[in-house]
Coordinates of C-alpha atoms in Angstrom, one line a residue:
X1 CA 126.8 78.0 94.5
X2 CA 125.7 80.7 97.0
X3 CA 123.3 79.3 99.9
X4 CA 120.6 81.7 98.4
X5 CA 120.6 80.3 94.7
X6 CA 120.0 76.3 96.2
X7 CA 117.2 77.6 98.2
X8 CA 115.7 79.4 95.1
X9 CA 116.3 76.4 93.2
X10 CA 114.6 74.2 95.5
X11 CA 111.3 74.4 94.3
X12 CA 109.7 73.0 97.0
X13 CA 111.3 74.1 99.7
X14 CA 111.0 77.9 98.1
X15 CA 107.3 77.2 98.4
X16 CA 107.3 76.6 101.9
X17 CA 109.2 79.6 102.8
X18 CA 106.7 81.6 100.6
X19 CA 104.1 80.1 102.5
X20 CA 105.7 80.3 106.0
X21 CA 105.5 84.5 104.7
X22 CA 101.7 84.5 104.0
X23 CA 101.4 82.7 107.3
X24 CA 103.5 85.7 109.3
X25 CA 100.9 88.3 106.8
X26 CA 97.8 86.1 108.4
X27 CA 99.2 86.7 112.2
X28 CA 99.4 90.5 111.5
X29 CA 96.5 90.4 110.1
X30 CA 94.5 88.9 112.5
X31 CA 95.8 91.6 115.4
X32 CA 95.6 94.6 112.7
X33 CA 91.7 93.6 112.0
X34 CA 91.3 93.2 116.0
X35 CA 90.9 96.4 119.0
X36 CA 94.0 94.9 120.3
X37 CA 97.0 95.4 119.2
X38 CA 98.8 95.1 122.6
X39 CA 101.6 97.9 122.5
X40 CA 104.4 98.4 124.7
X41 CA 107.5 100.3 124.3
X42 CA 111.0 98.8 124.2
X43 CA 113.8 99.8 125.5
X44 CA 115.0 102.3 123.0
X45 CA 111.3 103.7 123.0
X46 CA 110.4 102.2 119.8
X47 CA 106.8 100.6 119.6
X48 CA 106.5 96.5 119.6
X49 CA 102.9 95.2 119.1
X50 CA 101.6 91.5 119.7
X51 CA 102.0 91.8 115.9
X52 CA 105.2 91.9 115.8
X53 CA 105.8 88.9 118.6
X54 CA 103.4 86.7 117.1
X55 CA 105.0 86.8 113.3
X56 CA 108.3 86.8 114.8
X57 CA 107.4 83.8 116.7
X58 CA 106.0 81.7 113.4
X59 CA 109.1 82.7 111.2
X60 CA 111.6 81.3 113.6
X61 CA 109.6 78.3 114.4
X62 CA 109.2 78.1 110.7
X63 CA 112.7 78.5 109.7
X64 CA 114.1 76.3 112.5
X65 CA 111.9 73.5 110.7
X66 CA 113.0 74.2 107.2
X67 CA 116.5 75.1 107.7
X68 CA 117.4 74.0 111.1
X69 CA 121.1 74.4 109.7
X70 CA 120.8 78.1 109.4
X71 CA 121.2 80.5 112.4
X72 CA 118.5 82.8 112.8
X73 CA 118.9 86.6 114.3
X74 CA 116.0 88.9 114.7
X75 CA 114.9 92.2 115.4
X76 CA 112.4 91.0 118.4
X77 CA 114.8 88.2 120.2
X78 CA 117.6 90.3 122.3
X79 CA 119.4 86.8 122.4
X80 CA 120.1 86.2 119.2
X81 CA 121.6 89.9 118.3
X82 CA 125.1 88.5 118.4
X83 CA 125.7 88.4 114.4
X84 CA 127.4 85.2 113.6
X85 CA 130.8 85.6 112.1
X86 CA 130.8 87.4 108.4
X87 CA 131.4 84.2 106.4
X88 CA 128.5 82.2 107.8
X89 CA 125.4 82.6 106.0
X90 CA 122.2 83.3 108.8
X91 CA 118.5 84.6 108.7
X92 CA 117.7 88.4 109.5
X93 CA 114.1 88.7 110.5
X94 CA 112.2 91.9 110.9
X95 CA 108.8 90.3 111.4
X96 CA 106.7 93.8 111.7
X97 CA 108.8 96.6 109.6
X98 CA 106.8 100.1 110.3
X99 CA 105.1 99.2 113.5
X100 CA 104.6 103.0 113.7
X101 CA 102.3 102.6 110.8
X102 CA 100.7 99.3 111.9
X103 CA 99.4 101.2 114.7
X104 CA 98.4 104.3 112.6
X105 CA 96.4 102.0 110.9
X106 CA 98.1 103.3 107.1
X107 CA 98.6 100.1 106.0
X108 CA 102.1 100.7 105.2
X109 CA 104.0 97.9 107.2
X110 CA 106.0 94.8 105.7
X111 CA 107.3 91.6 107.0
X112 CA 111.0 91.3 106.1
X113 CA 113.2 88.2 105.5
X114 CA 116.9 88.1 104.5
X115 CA 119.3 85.7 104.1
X116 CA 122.7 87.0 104.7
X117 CA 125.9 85.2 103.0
X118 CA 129.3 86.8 103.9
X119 CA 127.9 90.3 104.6
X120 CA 125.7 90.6 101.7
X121 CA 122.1 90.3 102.1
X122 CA 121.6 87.7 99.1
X123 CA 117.9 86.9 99.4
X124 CA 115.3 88.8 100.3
X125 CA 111.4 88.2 101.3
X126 CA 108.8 91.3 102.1
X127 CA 105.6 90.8 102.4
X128 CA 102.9 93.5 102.6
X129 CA 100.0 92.3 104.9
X130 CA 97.3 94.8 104.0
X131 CA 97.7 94.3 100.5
X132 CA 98.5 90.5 100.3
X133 CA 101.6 91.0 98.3
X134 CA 104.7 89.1 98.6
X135 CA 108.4 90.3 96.9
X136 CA 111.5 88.4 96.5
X137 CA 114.4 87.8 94.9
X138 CA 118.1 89.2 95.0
X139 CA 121.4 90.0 93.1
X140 CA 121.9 86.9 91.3
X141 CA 118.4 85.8 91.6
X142 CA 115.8 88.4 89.9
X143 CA 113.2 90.1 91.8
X144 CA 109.2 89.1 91.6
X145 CA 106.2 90.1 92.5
X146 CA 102.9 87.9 93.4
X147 CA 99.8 89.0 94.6
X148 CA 97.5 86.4 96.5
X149 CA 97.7 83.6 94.7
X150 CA 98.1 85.0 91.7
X151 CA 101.9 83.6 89.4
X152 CA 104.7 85.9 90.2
X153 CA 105.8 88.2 87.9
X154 CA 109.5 89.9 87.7
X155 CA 110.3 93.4 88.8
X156 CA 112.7 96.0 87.3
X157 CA 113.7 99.1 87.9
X158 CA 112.6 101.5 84.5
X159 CA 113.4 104.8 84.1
X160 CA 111.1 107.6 84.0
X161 CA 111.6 110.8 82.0
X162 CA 110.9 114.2 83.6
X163 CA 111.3 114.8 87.7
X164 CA 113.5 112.8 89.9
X165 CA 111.3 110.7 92.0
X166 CA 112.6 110.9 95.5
X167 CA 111.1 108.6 98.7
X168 CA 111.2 109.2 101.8
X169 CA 110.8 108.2 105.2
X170 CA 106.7 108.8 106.8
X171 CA 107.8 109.0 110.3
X172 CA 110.9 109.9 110.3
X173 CA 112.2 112.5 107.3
X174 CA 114.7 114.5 109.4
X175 CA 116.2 117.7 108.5
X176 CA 119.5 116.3 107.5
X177 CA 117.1 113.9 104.5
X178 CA 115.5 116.7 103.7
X179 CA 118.2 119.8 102.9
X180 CA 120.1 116.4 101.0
X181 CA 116.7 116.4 99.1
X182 CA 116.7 120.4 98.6
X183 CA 120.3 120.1 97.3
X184 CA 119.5 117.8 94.4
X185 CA 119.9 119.7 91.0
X186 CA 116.7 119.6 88.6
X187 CA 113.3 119.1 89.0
X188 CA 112.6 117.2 92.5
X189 CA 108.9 114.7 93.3
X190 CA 108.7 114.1 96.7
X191 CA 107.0 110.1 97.7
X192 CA 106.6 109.5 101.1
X193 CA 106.4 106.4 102.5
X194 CA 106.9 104.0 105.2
X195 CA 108.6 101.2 106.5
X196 CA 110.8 98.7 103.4
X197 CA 107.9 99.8 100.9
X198 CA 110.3 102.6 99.8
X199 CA 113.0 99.9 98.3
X200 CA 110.0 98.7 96.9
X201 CA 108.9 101.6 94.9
X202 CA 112.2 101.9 93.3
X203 CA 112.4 98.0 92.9
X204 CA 109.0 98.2 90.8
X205 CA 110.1 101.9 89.0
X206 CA 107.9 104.0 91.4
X207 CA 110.6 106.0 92.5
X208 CA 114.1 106.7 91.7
X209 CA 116.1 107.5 94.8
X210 CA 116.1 106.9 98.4
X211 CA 118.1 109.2 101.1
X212 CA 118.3 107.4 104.5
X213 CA 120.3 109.9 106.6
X214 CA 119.1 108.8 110.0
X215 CA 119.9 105.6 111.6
X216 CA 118.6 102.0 110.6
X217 CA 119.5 98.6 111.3
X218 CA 120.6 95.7 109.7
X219 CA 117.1 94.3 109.7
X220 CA 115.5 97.1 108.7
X221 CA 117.1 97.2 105.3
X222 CA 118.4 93.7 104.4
X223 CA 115.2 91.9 102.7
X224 CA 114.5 94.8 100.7
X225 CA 118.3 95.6 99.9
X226 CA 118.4 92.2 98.4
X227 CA 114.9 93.0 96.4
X228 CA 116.2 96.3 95.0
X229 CA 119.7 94.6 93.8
X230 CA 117.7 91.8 91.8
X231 CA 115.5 94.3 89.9
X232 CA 119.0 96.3 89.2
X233 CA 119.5 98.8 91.6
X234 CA 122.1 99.4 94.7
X235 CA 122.4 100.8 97.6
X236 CA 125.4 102.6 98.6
X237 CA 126.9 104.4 102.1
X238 CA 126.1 107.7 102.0
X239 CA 129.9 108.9 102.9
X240 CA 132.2 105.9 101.3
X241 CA 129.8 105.3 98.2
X242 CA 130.4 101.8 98.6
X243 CA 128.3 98.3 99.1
X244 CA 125.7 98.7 102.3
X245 CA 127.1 95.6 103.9
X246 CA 125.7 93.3 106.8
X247 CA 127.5 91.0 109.8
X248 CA 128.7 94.3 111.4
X249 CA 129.9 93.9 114.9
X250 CA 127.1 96.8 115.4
X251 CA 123.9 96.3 114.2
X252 CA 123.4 99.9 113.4
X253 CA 123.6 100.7 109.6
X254 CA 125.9 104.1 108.2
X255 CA 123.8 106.3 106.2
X256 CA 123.5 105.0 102.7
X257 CA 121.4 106.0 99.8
X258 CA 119.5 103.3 97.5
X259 CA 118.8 104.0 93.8
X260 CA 118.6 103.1 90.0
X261 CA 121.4 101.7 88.8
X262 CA 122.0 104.8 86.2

């Protein structure tokens, strides 16, 4: 049985992890609602925010609690960037996914949890702050929704007569996404928007197809990867047209394209 299925299993230690989530969305929060948010570029020129310190900070002090068995690698601890080999099972953390539109103010940032099991991402937690929702799930798992407190309720992918729905990138829809999109045959909707939430939309049947022709990393991608597969869809490298996988010696992504199965 896959590391991923005995956690979902375990009722009560699923729980805890869902709560150690809402806890993360409470940090954000708490900066988000302030005049502070504390930014600083890295050193690839990206934008980090107290935000994104102070959730990354909980998670792994969270996870080393529940799971002290399970290496954890994230986004906003350099150290830890060396992926453990592919057949060990570890944590991917991107505690503050779309800082860009944390500091906009748009609302449209996630927190991101994956577990990864032998390069696949096979469990998947994104939260989004501003709304208080939490997904999860993955390939062998199903994918929910809950909102608040509210019971979850499970996700699927339907179809939708008529226009392709195609979502893209806020902040960063280059030229090479976009003549993809113009080469698409039939009638063509355009969704922007940011950060993991565009998994999300085809996760929950708000959209249909996702170009990423610009660069991402593993953490970026994994927790909603793992989302999108458990409500049936896939992504796929944009050149092979085979699995996205994860545990790469580079932490970089190829381009890849997520979609509706069908």
């Amino acid at each position: 049985m896959s590391i991923a299925k005995k956690i979902f299993k375990n009722s009560e230690l699923f729980q805890q992890l869902e709560k150690l989530m809402n806890d993360a969305d409470t940090s954000i929060l708490e900066i988000y609602n302030s005049n502070n948010f504390g930014e600083e570029s890295k050193g690839d020129d990206s934008p980090v925010t107290k935000a994104d310190l102070a959730a990354h900070q909980l998670l792994v002090d969270g996870l080393q609690q529940l799971t002290p068995n399970i290496p954890i690698v994230s986004e906003e601890d350099p150290s830890s960037l060396t992926i453990p080999a592919e057949h060990s099972a570890y944590w991917l953390i991107d505690p503050l996914d779309g800082t860009k539109e944390f500091i906009k103010r748009n609302d449209e940032f996630t927190c991101n949890l994956a577990l990864i099991e032998s390069g696949a991402s096979t469990l998947g937690f994104v939260s989004i702050p501003a709304k208080q929702e939490l997904y999860y799930g993955g390939k062998e798992l199903g994918s929910f929704k809950q909102h608040k407190q509210h019971e979850p309720t499970p996700i699927h992918h339907s179809s939708k007569k008529g226009a392709t729905r195609v979502v893209a990138s806020k902040s960063h829809l280059n030229a090479e996404t976009q003549e993809f999109i113009a080469q698409l045959q039939g009638k063509i909707e355009l969704i922007q928007a940011g950060s993991s939430l565009k998994f999300l939309k085809i996760a929950t049947g708000e959209a249909d197809l996702y170009p990423r022709l610009a660069p991402t990393c593993e953490w970026d991608t994994a927790a909603a990867h793992a989302i999108l597969e458990g409500a049936g869809g896939k992504v796929l490298q944009a050149d092979s047209l085979q699995p996205l996988v994860y545990a790469k010696e580079n932490i970089l992504n190829p381009y890849f394209i997520a979609s509706a199965k069908g």
